[in-house]
């Protein structure tokens, strides 16, 4: 997707207008001392065209422990060019990454970009 004029690979997602929210979970395998780097934003087209924006919730599930919330209802409003960057040190107990996107109104489709990597 196009992010601030540069084509980038990653997850391009949108919440289905009939549901209003998109819930995605990915299993992950991590080692102690790794760092999770997350980048997310509206695509360039969504910045130009969206009428509602999105709200984002991200969390890390952990084996036998409570999850770690990385972003809770973080809002990207229409015309918002902000890129959310999150860096989280890992303990080795994390086993899934959870992303929820709320399109803030079922009649609109706001396209969202996300990239996650382990370092």
PDB file of C-alpha atoms in Angstrom:
ATOM      1  CA  UNK A   1       0.000   0.000   0.000  1.00  0.00           C
ATOM      2  CA  UNK A   2       1.013   3.605  -0.444  1.00  0.00           C
ATOM      3  CA  UNK A   3       2.100   5.139   2.865  1.00  0.00           C
ATOM      4  CA  UNK A   4       3.172   8.789   2.713  1.00  0.00           C
ATOM      5  CA  UNK A   5       4.122   8.464  -0.935  1.00  0.00           C
ATOM      6  CA  UNK A   6       6.105   5.231  -0.583  1.00  0.00           C
ATOM      7  CA  UNK A   7       4.834   1.770  -1.529  1.00  0.00           C
ATOM      8  CA  UNK A   8       5.246  -0.546   1.490  1.00  0.00           C
ATOM      9  CA  UNK A   9       4.513  -4.184   2.113  1.00  0.00           C
ATOM     10  CA  UNK A  10       2.464  -5.112   5.143  1.00  0.00           C
ATOM     11  CA  UNK A  11      -1.112  -5.857   6.127  1.00  0.00           C
ATOM     12  CA  UNK A  12      -3.757  -3.772   4.384  1.00  0.00           C
ATOM     13  CA  UNK A  13      -7.101  -4.195   6.131  1.00  0.00           C
ATOM     14  CA  UNK A  14     -10.494  -2.637   6.576  1.00  0.00           C
ATOM     15  CA  UNK A  15     -13.457  -3.388   8.790  1.00  0.00           C
ATOM     16  CA  UNK A  16     -16.372  -4.800   6.822  1.00  0.00           C
ATOM     17  CA  UNK A  17     -19.143  -2.207   6.757  1.00  0.00           C
ATOM     18  CA  UNK A  18     -21.767  -4.688   7.974  1.00  0.00           C
ATOM     19  CA  UNK A  19     -19.746  -5.607  11.040  1.00  0.00           C
ATOM     20  CA  UNK A  20     -18.152  -2.239  11.875  1.00  0.00           C
ATOM     21  CA  UNK A  21     -15.111  -3.992  13.454  1.00  0.00           C
ATOM     22  CA  UNK A  22     -12.395  -6.297  12.212  1.00  0.00           C
ATOM     23  CA  UNK A  23     -10.714  -8.663  14.671  1.00  0.00           C
ATOM     24  CA  UNK A  24      -7.470 -10.345  13.554  1.00  0.00           C
ATOM     25  CA  UNK A  25      -5.172 -12.676  15.525  1.00  0.00           C
ATOM     26  CA  UNK A  26      -1.776 -13.992  14.470  1.00  0.00           C
ATOM     27  CA  UNK A  27       0.126 -16.692  16.348  1.00  0.00           C
ATOM     28  CA  UNK A  28       3.724 -15.622  17.019  1.00  0.00           C
ATOM     29  CA  UNK A  29       6.835 -17.376  18.283  1.00  0.00           C
ATOM     30  CA  UNK A  30       9.237 -15.105  20.117  1.00  0.00           C
ATOM     31  CA  UNK A  31      12.412 -15.356  22.135  1.00  0.00           C
ATOM     32  CA  UNK A  32      13.345 -13.524  25.300  1.00  0.00           C
ATOM     33  CA  UNK A  33      14.914 -10.130  24.580  1.00  0.00           C
ATOM     34  CA  UNK A  34      13.358  -9.783  21.134  1.00  0.00           C
ATOM     35  CA  UNK A  35      11.539  -6.554  20.380  1.00  0.00           C
ATOM     36  CA  UNK A  36       8.265  -6.242  18.490  1.00  0.00           C
ATOM     37  CA  UNK A  37       8.157  -3.221  16.176  1.00  0.00           C
ATOM     38  CA  UNK A  38       4.696  -2.165  14.995  1.00  0.00           C
ATOM     39  CA  UNK A  39       3.854   0.522  12.466  1.00  0.00           C
ATOM     40  CA  UNK A  40       0.290   1.436  11.555  1.00  0.00           C
ATOM     41  CA  UNK A  41      -1.565   4.268   9.834  1.00  0.00           C
ATOM     42  CA  UNK A  42      -4.220   5.104   7.293  1.00  0.00           C
ATOM     43  CA  UNK A  43      -3.086   4.537   3.713  1.00  0.00           C
ATOM     44  CA  UNK A  44      -2.539   7.639   1.572  1.00  0.00           C
ATOM     45  CA  UNK A  45      -5.850   7.093  -0.178  1.00  0.00           C
ATOM     46  CA  UNK A  46      -7.661   6.677   3.155  1.00  0.00           C
ATOM     47  CA  UNK A  47      -6.109   9.930   4.425  1.00  0.00           C
ATOM     48  CA  UNK A  48      -7.571  11.694   1.381  1.00  0.00           C
ATOM     49  CA  UNK A  49     -10.934   9.943   1.158  1.00  0.00           C
ATOM     50  CA  UNK A  50     -12.075   8.623   4.532  1.00  0.00           C
ATOM     51  CA  UNK A  51     -14.955  10.344   6.288  1.00  0.00           C
ATOM     52  CA  UNK A  52     -14.761   8.595   9.644  1.00  0.00           C
ATOM     53  CA  UNK A  53     -11.226   7.351  10.276  1.00  0.00           C
ATOM     54  CA  UNK A  54     -10.518   4.313  12.456  1.00  0.00           C
ATOM     55  CA  UNK A  55      -9.938   3.311  16.055  1.00  0.00           C
ATOM     56  CA  UNK A  56      -7.246   0.724  16.692  1.00  0.00           C
ATOM     57  CA  UNK A  57      -6.678  -1.717  19.525  1.00  0.00           C
ATOM     58  CA  UNK A  58      -3.535  -3.875  19.610  1.00  0.00           C
ATOM     59  CA  UNK A  59      -2.471  -6.367  22.224  1.00  0.00           C
ATOM     60  CA  UNK A  60      -0.072  -9.222  22.811  1.00  0.00           C
ATOM     61  CA  UNK A  61      -1.470 -12.483  24.154  1.00  0.00           C
ATOM     62  CA  UNK A  62       0.805 -14.314  26.593  1.00  0.00           C
ATOM     63  CA  UNK A  63       0.839 -17.984  27.597  1.00  0.00           C
ATOM     64  CA  UNK A  64      -1.019 -18.315  30.901  1.00  0.00           C
ATOM     65  CA  UNK A  65      -0.754 -14.577  31.677  1.00  0.00           C
ATOM     66  CA  UNK A  66      -2.906 -11.535  31.055  1.00  0.00           C
ATOM     67  CA  UNK A  67      -2.423  -9.833  27.701  1.00  0.00           C
ATOM     68  CA  UNK A  68      -0.370  -6.672  27.199  1.00  0.00           C
ATOM     69  CA  UNK A  69      -2.291  -3.796  25.598  1.00  0.00           C
ATOM     70  CA  UNK A  70      -0.120  -1.887  23.124  1.00  0.00           C
ATOM     71  CA  UNK A  71      -2.778   0.549  21.871  1.00  0.00           C
ATOM     72  CA  UNK A  72      -6.301   0.999  23.215  1.00  0.00           C
ATOM     73  CA  UNK A  73      -8.804   2.761  20.972  1.00  0.00           C
ATOM     74  CA  UNK A  74      -6.020   4.791  19.330  1.00  0.00           C
ATOM     75  CA  UNK A  75      -7.851   6.998  16.849  1.00  0.00           C
ATOM     76  CA  UNK A  76      -6.765   8.013  13.366  1.00  0.00           C
ATOM     77  CA  UNK A  77      -9.223  10.692  12.265  1.00  0.00           C
ATOM     78  CA  UNK A  78     -10.004  11.694   8.682  1.00  0.00           C
ATOM     79  CA  UNK A  79      -7.035  13.460   7.041  1.00  0.00           C
ATOM     80  CA  UNK A  80      -4.763  12.142   9.849  1.00  0.00           C
ATOM     81  CA  UNK A  81      -1.326  11.437   8.338  1.00  0.00           C
ATOM     82  CA  UNK A  82       0.124  10.312  11.657  1.00  0.00           C
ATOM     83  CA  UNK A  83       2.015   7.026  11.678  1.00  0.00           C
ATOM     84  CA  UNK A  84       1.719   5.127  14.954  1.00  0.00           C
ATOM     85  CA  UNK A  85       4.955   3.375  15.891  1.00  0.00           C
ATOM     86  CA  UNK A  86       5.129   1.027  18.854  1.00  0.00           C
ATOM     87  CA  UNK A  87       8.183  -0.774  20.178  1.00  0.00           C
ATOM     88  CA  UNK A  88       7.644  -3.488  22.802  1.00  0.00           C
ATOM     89  CA  UNK A  89      10.329  -5.558  24.535  1.00  0.00           C
ATOM     90  CA  UNK A  90       9.277  -9.209  24.748  1.00  0.00           C
ATOM     91  CA  UNK A  91       9.664 -11.728  27.553  1.00  0.00           C
ATOM     92  CA  UNK A  92       9.324 -14.904  25.476  1.00  0.00           C
ATOM     93  CA  UNK A  93       5.830 -15.706  26.832  1.00  0.00           C
ATOM     94  CA  UNK A  94       3.969 -13.872  24.049  1.00  0.00           C
ATOM     95  CA  UNK A  95       2.118 -16.206  21.694  1.00  0.00           C
ATOM     96  CA  UNK A  96      -0.218 -14.026  19.612  1.00  0.00           C
ATOM     97  CA  UNK A  97      -0.674 -10.533  18.248  1.00  0.00           C
ATOM     98  CA  UNK A  98      -4.249  -9.217  18.254  1.00  0.00           C
ATOM     99  CA  UNK A  99      -5.441  -6.302  16.135  1.00  0.00           C
ATOM    100  CA  UNK A 100      -8.933  -4.806  16.197  1.00  0.00           C
ATOM    101  CA  UNK A 101      -9.997  -2.093  13.767  1.00  0.00           C
ATOM    102  CA  UNK A 102     -13.211  -0.111  14.274  1.00  0.00           C
ATOM    103  CA  UNK A 103     -14.245   1.794  11.141  1.00  0.00           C
ATOM    104  CA  UNK A 104     -16.285   4.268  13.243  1.00  0.00           C
ATOM    105  CA  UNK A 105     -19.439   3.886  11.183  1.00  0.00           C
ATOM    106  CA  UNK A 106     -20.729   0.961   9.169  1.00  0.00           C
ATOM    107  CA  UNK A 107     -21.318   2.992   6.016  1.00  0.00           C
ATOM    108  CA  UNK A 108     -17.628   3.841   5.545  1.00  0.00           C
ATOM    109  CA  UNK A 109     -14.544   1.815   4.646  1.00  0.00           C
ATOM    110  CA  UNK A 110     -11.291   3.234   6.013  1.00  0.00           C
ATOM    111  CA  UNK A 111      -8.247   1.353   4.695  1.00  0.00           C
ATOM    112  CA  UNK A 112      -5.605   0.741   7.342  1.00  0.00           C
ATOM    113  CA  UNK A 113      -1.937  -0.268   6.968  1.00  0.00           C
ATOM    114  CA  UNK A 114       0.011  -2.287   9.555  1.00  0.00           C
ATOM    115  CA  UNK A 115       3.483  -3.816   9.625  1.00  0.00           C
ATOM    116  CA  UNK A 116       4.852  -5.900  12.501  1.00  0.00           C
ATOM    117  CA  UNK A 117       8.354  -7.319  12.787  1.00  0.00           C
ATOM    118  CA  UNK A 118      10.560  -8.939  15.392  1.00  0.00           C
ATOM    119  CA  UNK A 119      14.077  -7.728  16.027  1.00  0.00           C
TER     120      UNK A 119
END
